[in-house]
PDB file of C-alpha atoms in Angstrom:
ATOM      1  CA  GLU A 300     -62.790  39.937 -41.562  1.00 51.00           C
ATOM      2  CA  ASN A 301     -59.275  37.675 -41.359  1.00 61.00           C
ATOM      3  CA  GLU A 302     -57.661  34.254 -42.440  1.00 65.00           C
ATOM      4  CA  PHE A 303     -61.314  32.387 -41.353  1.00 66.00           C
ATOM      5  CA  SER A 304     -63.732  34.565 -42.450  1.00 64.00           C
ATOM      6  CA  GLY A 305     -65.245  37.538 -44.574  1.00 63.00           C
ATOM      7  CA  SER A 306     -67.863  40.363 -45.320  1.00 70.00           C
ATOM      8  CA  GLU A 307     -68.608  38.016 -48.640  1.00 71.00           C
ATOM      9  CA  ALA A 308     -68.040  34.597 -46.809  1.00 68.00           C
ATOM     10  CA  VAL A 309     -68.232  32.172 -43.528  1.00 75.00           C
ATOM     11  CA  ILE A 310     -64.753  30.843 -44.594  1.00 78.00           C
ATOM     12  CA  THR A 311     -62.174  32.502 -46.911  1.00 80.00           C
ATOM     13  CA  GLU A 312     -60.420  30.895 -49.877  1.00 81.00           C
ATOM     14  CA  SER A 313     -57.288  31.366 -47.454  1.00 81.00           C
ATOM     15  CA  PHE A 314     -58.296  29.271 -45.114  1.00 83.00           C
ATOM     16  CA  ALA A 315     -60.012  26.357 -47.495  1.00 84.00           C
ATOM     17  CA  LYS A 316     -56.442  26.164 -48.504  1.00 87.00           C
ATOM     18  CA  LYS A 317     -55.200  24.901 -45.570  1.00 88.00           C
ATOM     19  CA  GLY A 318     -54.637  21.371 -45.109  1.00 91.00           C
ATOM     20  CA  ALA A 319     -57.103  19.006 -43.025  1.00 93.00           C
ATOM     21  CA  LEU A 320     -55.603  19.410 -39.311  1.00 94.00           C
ATOM     22  CA  ARG A 321     -55.337  23.073 -39.575  1.00 91.00           C
ATOM     23  CA  LYS A 322     -58.912  23.514 -40.661  1.00 91.00           C
ATOM     24  CA  VAL A 323     -60.473  20.268 -38.181  1.00 93.00           C
ATOM     25  CA  ASN A 324     -58.324  21.766 -35.075  1.00 92.00           C
ATOM     26  CA  THR A 325     -60.104  25.119 -36.011  1.00 89.00           C
ATOM     27  CA  LEU A 326     -63.632  23.907 -36.228  1.00 88.00           C
ATOM     28  CA  LEU A 327     -63.313  22.306 -33.043  1.00 92.00           C
ATOM     29  CA  HIS A 328     -60.970  25.556 -31.195  1.00 91.00           C
ATOM     30  CA  GLU A 329     -64.015  27.840 -32.436  1.00 88.00           C
ATOM     31  CA  ASP A 330     -66.927  24.819 -31.601  1.00 91.00           C
ATOM     32  CA  LEU A 331     -65.653  24.445 -27.926  1.00 93.00           C
ATOM     33  CA  HIS A 332     -65.703  27.761 -27.190  1.00 90.00           C
ATOM     34  CA  GLN A 333     -69.513  27.493 -27.334  1.00 89.00           C
ATOM     35  CA  ASN A 334     -69.868  25.149 -24.743  1.00 88.00           C
ATOM     36  CA  ILE A 335     -66.785  26.091 -22.538  1.00 92.00           C
ATOM     37  CA  ARG A 336     -67.714  29.379 -20.859  1.00 89.00           C
ATOM     38  CA  LEU A 337     -64.036  30.605 -19.178  1.00 92.00           C
ATOM     39  CA  PRO A 338     -62.722  33.997 -19.124  1.00 92.00           C
ATOM     40  CA  TRP A 339     -59.749  34.093 -21.429  1.00 90.00           C
ATOM     41  CA  GLU A 340     -57.448  34.657 -20.060  1.00 89.00           C
ATOM     42  CA  ASN A 341     -57.739  31.019 -18.741  1.00 93.00           C
ATOM     43  CA  GLY A 342     -60.103  29.654 -21.519  1.00 94.00           C
ATOM     44  CA  GLU A 343     -58.221  30.387 -24.759  1.00 94.00           C
ATOM     45  CA  SER A 344     -55.599  28.119 -23.581  1.00 95.00           C
ATOM     46  CA  VAL A 345     -57.741  25.403 -22.393  1.00 97.00           C
ATOM     47  CA  ILE A 346     -59.766  25.530 -25.483  1.00 96.00           C
ATOM     48  CA  THR A 347     -56.724  25.603 -27.549  1.00 96.00           C
ATOM     49  CA  ALA A 348     -55.553  22.167 -26.182  1.00 97.00           C
ATOM     50  CA  LEU A 349     -59.008  21.076 -26.136  1.00 97.00           C
ATOM     51  CA  GLY A 350     -59.651  21.394 -29.460  1.00 96.00           C
ATOM     52  CA  ASP A 351     -56.156  19.539 -30.446  1.00 97.00           C
ATOM     53  CA  LEU A 352     -57.304  16.386 -28.603  1.00 97.00           C
ATOM     54  CA  ALA A 353     -60.354  16.576 -30.270  1.00 96.00           C
ATOM     55  CA  ALA A 354     -58.999  16.589 -33.764  1.00 96.00           C
ATOM     56  CA  LEU A 355     -56.461  13.566 -33.049  1.00 96.00           C
ATOM     57  CA  GLU A 356     -59.612  11.396 -31.677  1.00 94.00           C
ATOM     58  CA  PHE A 357     -61.435  13.026 -34.498  1.00 94.00           C
ATOM     59  CA  PHE A 358     -58.889  11.864 -37.346  1.00 95.00           C
ATOM     60  CA  GLU A 359     -58.026   8.762 -35.148  1.00 93.00           C
ATOM     61  CA  THR A 360     -62.031   7.534 -36.025  1.00 91.00           C
ATOM     62  CA  GLU A 361     -60.897   7.690 -39.759  1.00 87.00           C
ATOM     63  CA  ASN A 362     -57.810   5.730 -39.700  1.00 87.00           C
ATOM     64  CA  ASN A 363     -55.734   7.725 -41.833  1.00 87.00           C
ATOM     65  CA  ALA A 364     -52.176   7.054 -40.463  1.00 93.00           C
ATOM     66  CA  THR A 365     -50.340  10.054 -42.192  1.00 94.00           C
ATOM     67  CA  ILE A 366     -52.801  12.934 -40.559  1.00 95.00           C
ATOM     68  CA  ILE A 367     -52.617  11.012 -37.086  1.00 96.00           C
ATOM     69  CA  LEU A 368     -49.194  11.457 -36.976  1.00 97.00           C
ATOM     70  CA  GLU A 369     -49.528  15.094 -37.724  1.00 96.00           C
ATOM     71  CA  ALA A 370     -52.280  15.164 -35.095  1.00 97.00           C
ATOM     72  CA  LYS A 371     -49.451  13.930 -32.570  1.00 97.00           C
ATOM     73  CA  ASN A 372     -46.116  15.803 -33.839  1.00 96.00           C
ATOM     74  CA  HIS A 373     -48.686  19.163 -33.807  1.00 95.00           C
ATOM     75  CA  ILE A 374     -49.450  18.011 -29.953  1.00 96.00           C
ATOM     76  CA  GLU A 375     -45.575  16.937 -29.741  1.00 96.00           C
ATOM     77  CA  ARG A 376     -44.665  20.111 -30.921  1.00 93.00           C
ATOM     78  CA  TYR A 377     -47.060  23.058 -28.857  1.00 94.00           C
ATOM     79  CA  LEU A 378     -45.790  20.944 -25.803  1.00 96.00           C
ATOM     80  CA  LYS A 379     -42.157  21.435 -25.992  1.00 94.00           C
ATOM     81  CA  VAL A 380     -44.117  25.522 -26.475  1.00 92.00           C
ATOM     82  CA  SER A 381     -45.254  25.451 -23.349  1.00 93.00           C
ATOM     83  CA  ALA A 382     -42.720  23.752 -21.579  1.00 94.00           C
ATOM     84  CA  GLU A 383     -40.828  26.281 -23.058  1.00 94.00           C
ATOM     85  CA  LEU A 384     -43.199  29.350 -22.011  1.00 92.00           C
ATOM     86  CA  LEU A 385     -43.366  28.322 -18.458  1.00 92.00           C
ATOM     87  CA  VAL A 386     -40.173  28.727 -18.060  1.00 93.00           C
ATOM     88  CA  LEU A 387     -39.540  32.157 -20.318  1.00 92.00           C
ATOM     89  CA  LEU A 388     -41.980  34.473 -19.062  1.00 91.00           C
ATOM     90  CA  PRO A 389     -41.090  34.336 -15.507  1.00 91.00           C
ATOM     91  CA  THR A 390     -37.794  35.280 -16.161  1.00 92.00           C
ATOM     92  CA  ILE A 391     -39.101  37.835 -18.910  1.00 91.00           C
ATOM     93  CA  GLN A 392     -41.248  39.499 -16.744  1.00 90.00           C
ATOM     94  CA  ARG A 393     -38.128  40.171 -13.403  1.00 93.00           C
ATOM     95  CA  LEU A 394     -36.157  41.463 -16.761  1.00 92.00           C
ATOM     96  CA  LEU A 395     -38.998  43.970 -17.649  1.00 88.00           C
ATOM     97  CA  ASP A 396     -40.129  44.691 -13.851  1.00 92.00           C
ATOM     98  CA  THR A 397     -36.193  45.635 -13.509  1.00 93.00           C
ATOM     99  CA  ALA A 398     -34.772  46.850 -16.152  1.00 91.00           C
ATOM    100  CA  PRO A 399     -35.858  49.813 -19.004  1.00 92.00           C
ATOM    101  CA  ARG A 400     -37.672  49.773 -21.367  1.00 85.00           C
ATOM    102  CA  GLU A 401     -35.312  48.371 -24.230  1.00 88.00           C
ATOM    103  CA  GLU A 402     -32.803  47.441 -22.132  1.00 92.00           C
ATOM    104  CA  ALA A 403     -35.616  44.613 -21.108  1.00 89.00           C
ATOM    105  CA  ARG A 404     -36.664  44.375 -24.532  1.00 86.00           C
ATOM    106  CA  GLU A 405     -32.744  43.635 -26.133  1.00 88.00           C
ATOM    107  CA  LYS A 406     -32.218  40.914 -23.380  1.00 91.00           C
ATOM    108  CA  SER A 407     -35.040  38.919 -23.662  1.00 89.00           C
ATOM    109  CA  LEU A 408     -34.570  39.032 -27.713  1.00 86.00           C
ATOM    110  CA  LYS A 409     -30.436  37.464 -26.696  1.00 89.00           C
ATOM    111  CA  LEU A 410     -32.626  35.200 -23.882  1.00 89.00           C
ATOM    112  CA  ILE A 411     -34.630  33.428 -26.982  1.00 87.00           C
ATOM    113  CA  PHE A 412     -31.933  34.002 -29.779  1.00 83.00           C
ATOM    114  CA  GLU A 413     -29.126  33.281 -28.175  1.00 87.00           C
ATOM    115  CA  SER A 414     -29.040  30.695 -24.663  1.00 88.00           C
ATOM    116  CA  GLY A 415     -30.389  28.024 -26.764  1.00 89.00           C
ATOM    117  CA  ASN A 416     -33.139  26.854 -24.327  1.00 91.00           C
ATOM    118  CA  TYR A 417     -36.026  27.975 -26.437  1.00 91.00           C
ATOM    119  CA  GLU A 418     -35.470  25.885 -29.417  1.00 90.00           C
ATOM    120  CA  GLU A 419     -38.657  25.040 -29.833  1.00 90.00           C
ATOM    121  CA  TYR A 420     -40.577  28.337 -28.814  1.00 89.00           C
ATOM    122  CA  LYS A 421     -37.941  30.437 -31.167  1.00 84.00           C
ATOM    123  CA  ASN A 422     -38.820  28.761 -34.027  1.00 84.00           C
ATOM    124  CA  TRP A 423     -42.437  28.625 -33.767  1.00 77.00           C
ATOM    125  CA  TYR A 424     -42.917  32.273 -32.639  1.00 65.00           C
ATOM    126  CA  TRP A 425     -42.275  33.915 -36.660  1.00 58.00           C
ATOM    127  CA  TRP A 426     -39.833  36.331 -34.529  1.00 55.00           C
ATOM    128  CA  LYS A 427     -38.743  37.493 -38.436  1.00 52.00           C
ATOM    129  CA  GLU A 428     -42.841  39.554 -38.424  1.00 52.00           C
ATOM    130  CA  LYS A 429     -42.789  40.165 -34.447  1.00 53.00           C
ATOM    131  CA  ARG A 430     -39.884  41.739 -33.109  1.00 57.00           C
ATOM    132  CA  ASP A 431     -41.084  44.861 -32.659  1.00 59.00           C
ATOM    133  CA  SER A 432     -44.258  44.163 -31.175  1.00 73.00           C
ATOM    134  CA  PHE A 433     -42.918  41.243 -29.021  1.00 77.00           C
ATOM    135  CA  GLU A 434     -44.310  42.078 -25.792  1.00 79.00           C
ATOM    136  CA  THR A 435     -47.680  41.565 -27.728  1.00 82.00           C
ATOM    137  CA  LYS A 436     -46.770  38.764 -29.171  1.00 82.00           C
ATOM    138  CA  LEU A 437     -45.562  36.473 -25.803  1.00 85.00           C
ATOM    139  CA  SER A 438     -48.170  37.841 -23.912  1.00 86.00           C
ATOM    140  CA  HIS A 439     -50.491  36.751 -26.766  1.00 86.00           C
ATOM    141  CA  ASP A 440     -48.455  33.327 -27.159  1.00 89.00           C
ATOM    142  CA  TRP A 441     -48.622  32.620 -22.264  1.00 90.00           C
ATOM    143  CA  ILE A 442     -52.560  33.293 -23.182  1.00 92.00           C
ATOM    144  CA  TYR A 443     -52.624  30.264 -25.532  1.00 92.00           C
ATOM    145  CA  HIS A 444     -50.296  28.203 -24.023  1.00 92.00           C
ATOM    146  CA  LYS A 445     -50.205  28.397 -19.934  1.00 93.00           C
ATOM    147  CA  HIS A 446     -52.209  25.374 -19.405  1.00 96.00           C
ATOM    148  CA  TYR A 447     -51.447  23.053 -22.272  1.00 96.00           C
ATOM    149  CA  THR A 448     -49.019  21.119 -21.016  1.00 96.00           C
ATOM    150  CA  THR A 449     -51.413  20.610 -18.095  1.00 96.00           C
ATOM    151  CA  ILE A 450     -54.710  19.613 -20.061  1.00 97.00           C
ATOM    152  CA  VAL A 451     -52.505  17.215 -22.158  1.00 97.00           C
ATOM    153  CA  GLY A 452     -51.753  15.475 -19.393  1.00 96.00           C
ATOM    154  CA  LEU A 453     -55.498  14.943 -17.468  1.00 97.00           C
ATOM    155  CA  TYR A 454     -56.423  13.978 -21.003  1.00 97.00           C
ATOM    156  CA  GLU A 455     -53.872  11.179 -20.474  1.00 95.00           C
ATOM    157  CA  LYS A 456     -55.116  10.542 -16.915  1.00 95.00           C
ATOM    158  CA  ALA A 457     -58.728  10.686 -18.119  1.00 94.00           C
ATOM    159  CA  GLY A 458     -58.921   8.233 -19.816  1.00 85.00           C
ATOM    160  CA  GLY A 459     -60.499   9.978 -23.069  1.00 86.00           C
ATOM    161  CA  PHE A 460     -61.874  12.995 -24.383  1.00 93.00           C
ATOM    162  CA  ARG A 461     -64.938  13.433 -23.366  1.00 94.00           C
ATOM    163  CA  ILE A 462     -64.785  12.337 -19.672  1.00 95.00           C
ATOM    164  CA  LEU A 463     -62.108  15.472 -19.628  1.00 96.00           C
ATOM    165  CA  LEU A 464     -64.636  17.772 -21.468  1.00 96.00           C
ATOM    166  CA  GLU A 465     -67.541  17.259 -19.711  1.00 95.00           C
ATOM    167  CA  ASP A 466     -65.417  18.303 -16.029  1.00 97.00           C
ATOM    168  CA  ILE A 467     -63.814  20.663 -17.540  1.00 97.00           C
ATOM    169  CA  LYS A 468     -67.176  22.109 -18.662  1.00 95.00           C
ATOM    170  CA  LYS A 469     -68.309  22.477 -14.541  1.00 96.00           C
ATOM    171  CA  ALA A 470     -65.352  24.277 -13.971  1.00 96.00           C
ATOM    172  CA  PRO A 471     -64.387  27.731 -11.816  1.00 96.00           C
ATOM    173  CA  ARG A 472     -64.750  30.585 -13.702  1.00 93.00           C
ATOM    174  CA  GLU A 473     -62.267  32.309 -11.314  1.00 94.00           C
ATOM    175  CA  THR A 474     -58.487  31.980 -11.634  1.00 90.00           C
ATOM    176  CA  GLU A 475     -56.976  31.103  -8.991  1.00 92.00           C
ATOM    177  CA  ALA A 476     -60.190  28.757  -7.917  1.00 96.00           C
ATOM    178  CA  PHE A 477     -60.373  27.030 -11.862  1.00 96.00           C
ATOM    179  CA  GLN A 478     -55.829  26.482 -11.138  1.00 94.00           C
ATOM    180  CA  LYS A 479     -57.163  24.473  -7.696  1.00 97.00           C
ATOM    181  CA  TYR A 480     -60.297  22.517  -9.655  1.00 97.00           C
ATOM    182  CA  LEU A 481     -56.998  21.904 -12.088  1.00 97.00           C
ATOM    183  CA  ASP A 482     -55.224  20.435  -9.193  1.00 96.00           C
ATOM    184  CA  GLN A 483     -58.072  17.804  -8.536  1.00 97.00           C
ATOM    185  CA  LEU A 484     -58.971  17.407 -11.467  1.00 97.00           C
ATOM    186  CA  ASP A 485     -55.412  15.688 -11.694  1.00 96.00           C
ATOM    187  CA  GLN A 486     -55.699  14.483  -8.262  1.00 95.00           C
ATOM    188  CA  LYS A 487     -58.942  12.745  -9.238  1.00 95.00           C
ATOM    189  CA  TYR A 488     -58.037  11.179 -12.255  1.00 95.00           C
ATOM    190  CA  SER A 489     -54.523   9.737 -10.492  1.00 92.00           C
ATOM    191  CA  ALA A 490     -56.334   7.744  -7.474  1.00 80.00           C
ATOM    192  CA  PRO A 491     -56.233   4.878  -8.436  1.00 68.00           C
ATOM    193  CA  LEU A 492     -60.050   3.088  -8.446  1.00 53.00           C
ATOM    194  CA  SER A 493     -61.057   1.151  -5.878  1.00 39.00           C
ATOM    195  CA  GLY A 494     -62.277  -2.291  -6.076  1.00 38.00           C
ATOM    196  CA  ALA A 495     -60.993  -2.840  -9.605  1.00 37.00           C
ATOM    197  CA  PHE A 496     -58.691  -5.932  -8.687  1.00 31.00           C
TER     198      PHE A 496
END
């Protein structure tokens, strides 16, 4: 009963009107949930990145230069959003921990709007609609993007989507162990191939 499906149809009219990239990203994202069984707090950000990368590889097989560029630009934008969130969220958390709620909220909004350090996130955030639920929106965005940069980096080092996907399927569910596993994958993919030359 949302953008994607309703009580009378599996796919809504509004979703059918979306562009090809949005449709493919969404379908692959939801499909990946069936193959990767991680807790929500880690799974969403991993699957968001994997879905975007799978969509890029799909469109590369189609040889459509326009949509390939669109998919690459989409990933680049989300990499910027993710990088900004990695800096922004700890700062806002400190404000929320040390100042009264309304004061922390106003300082946080000022930080995002006026510092000039979070331009990509500010533009992407849909602030006009979300100011009243800003903590919820920040939390949501963090859940969906905290591992985005890491997963894209692992993809670039792994040399292919399927290699990374198979390794991510083996990831432990516990958060601390999961982070260590990502670090181990980074070391694995960064290691030179012994005897390659």
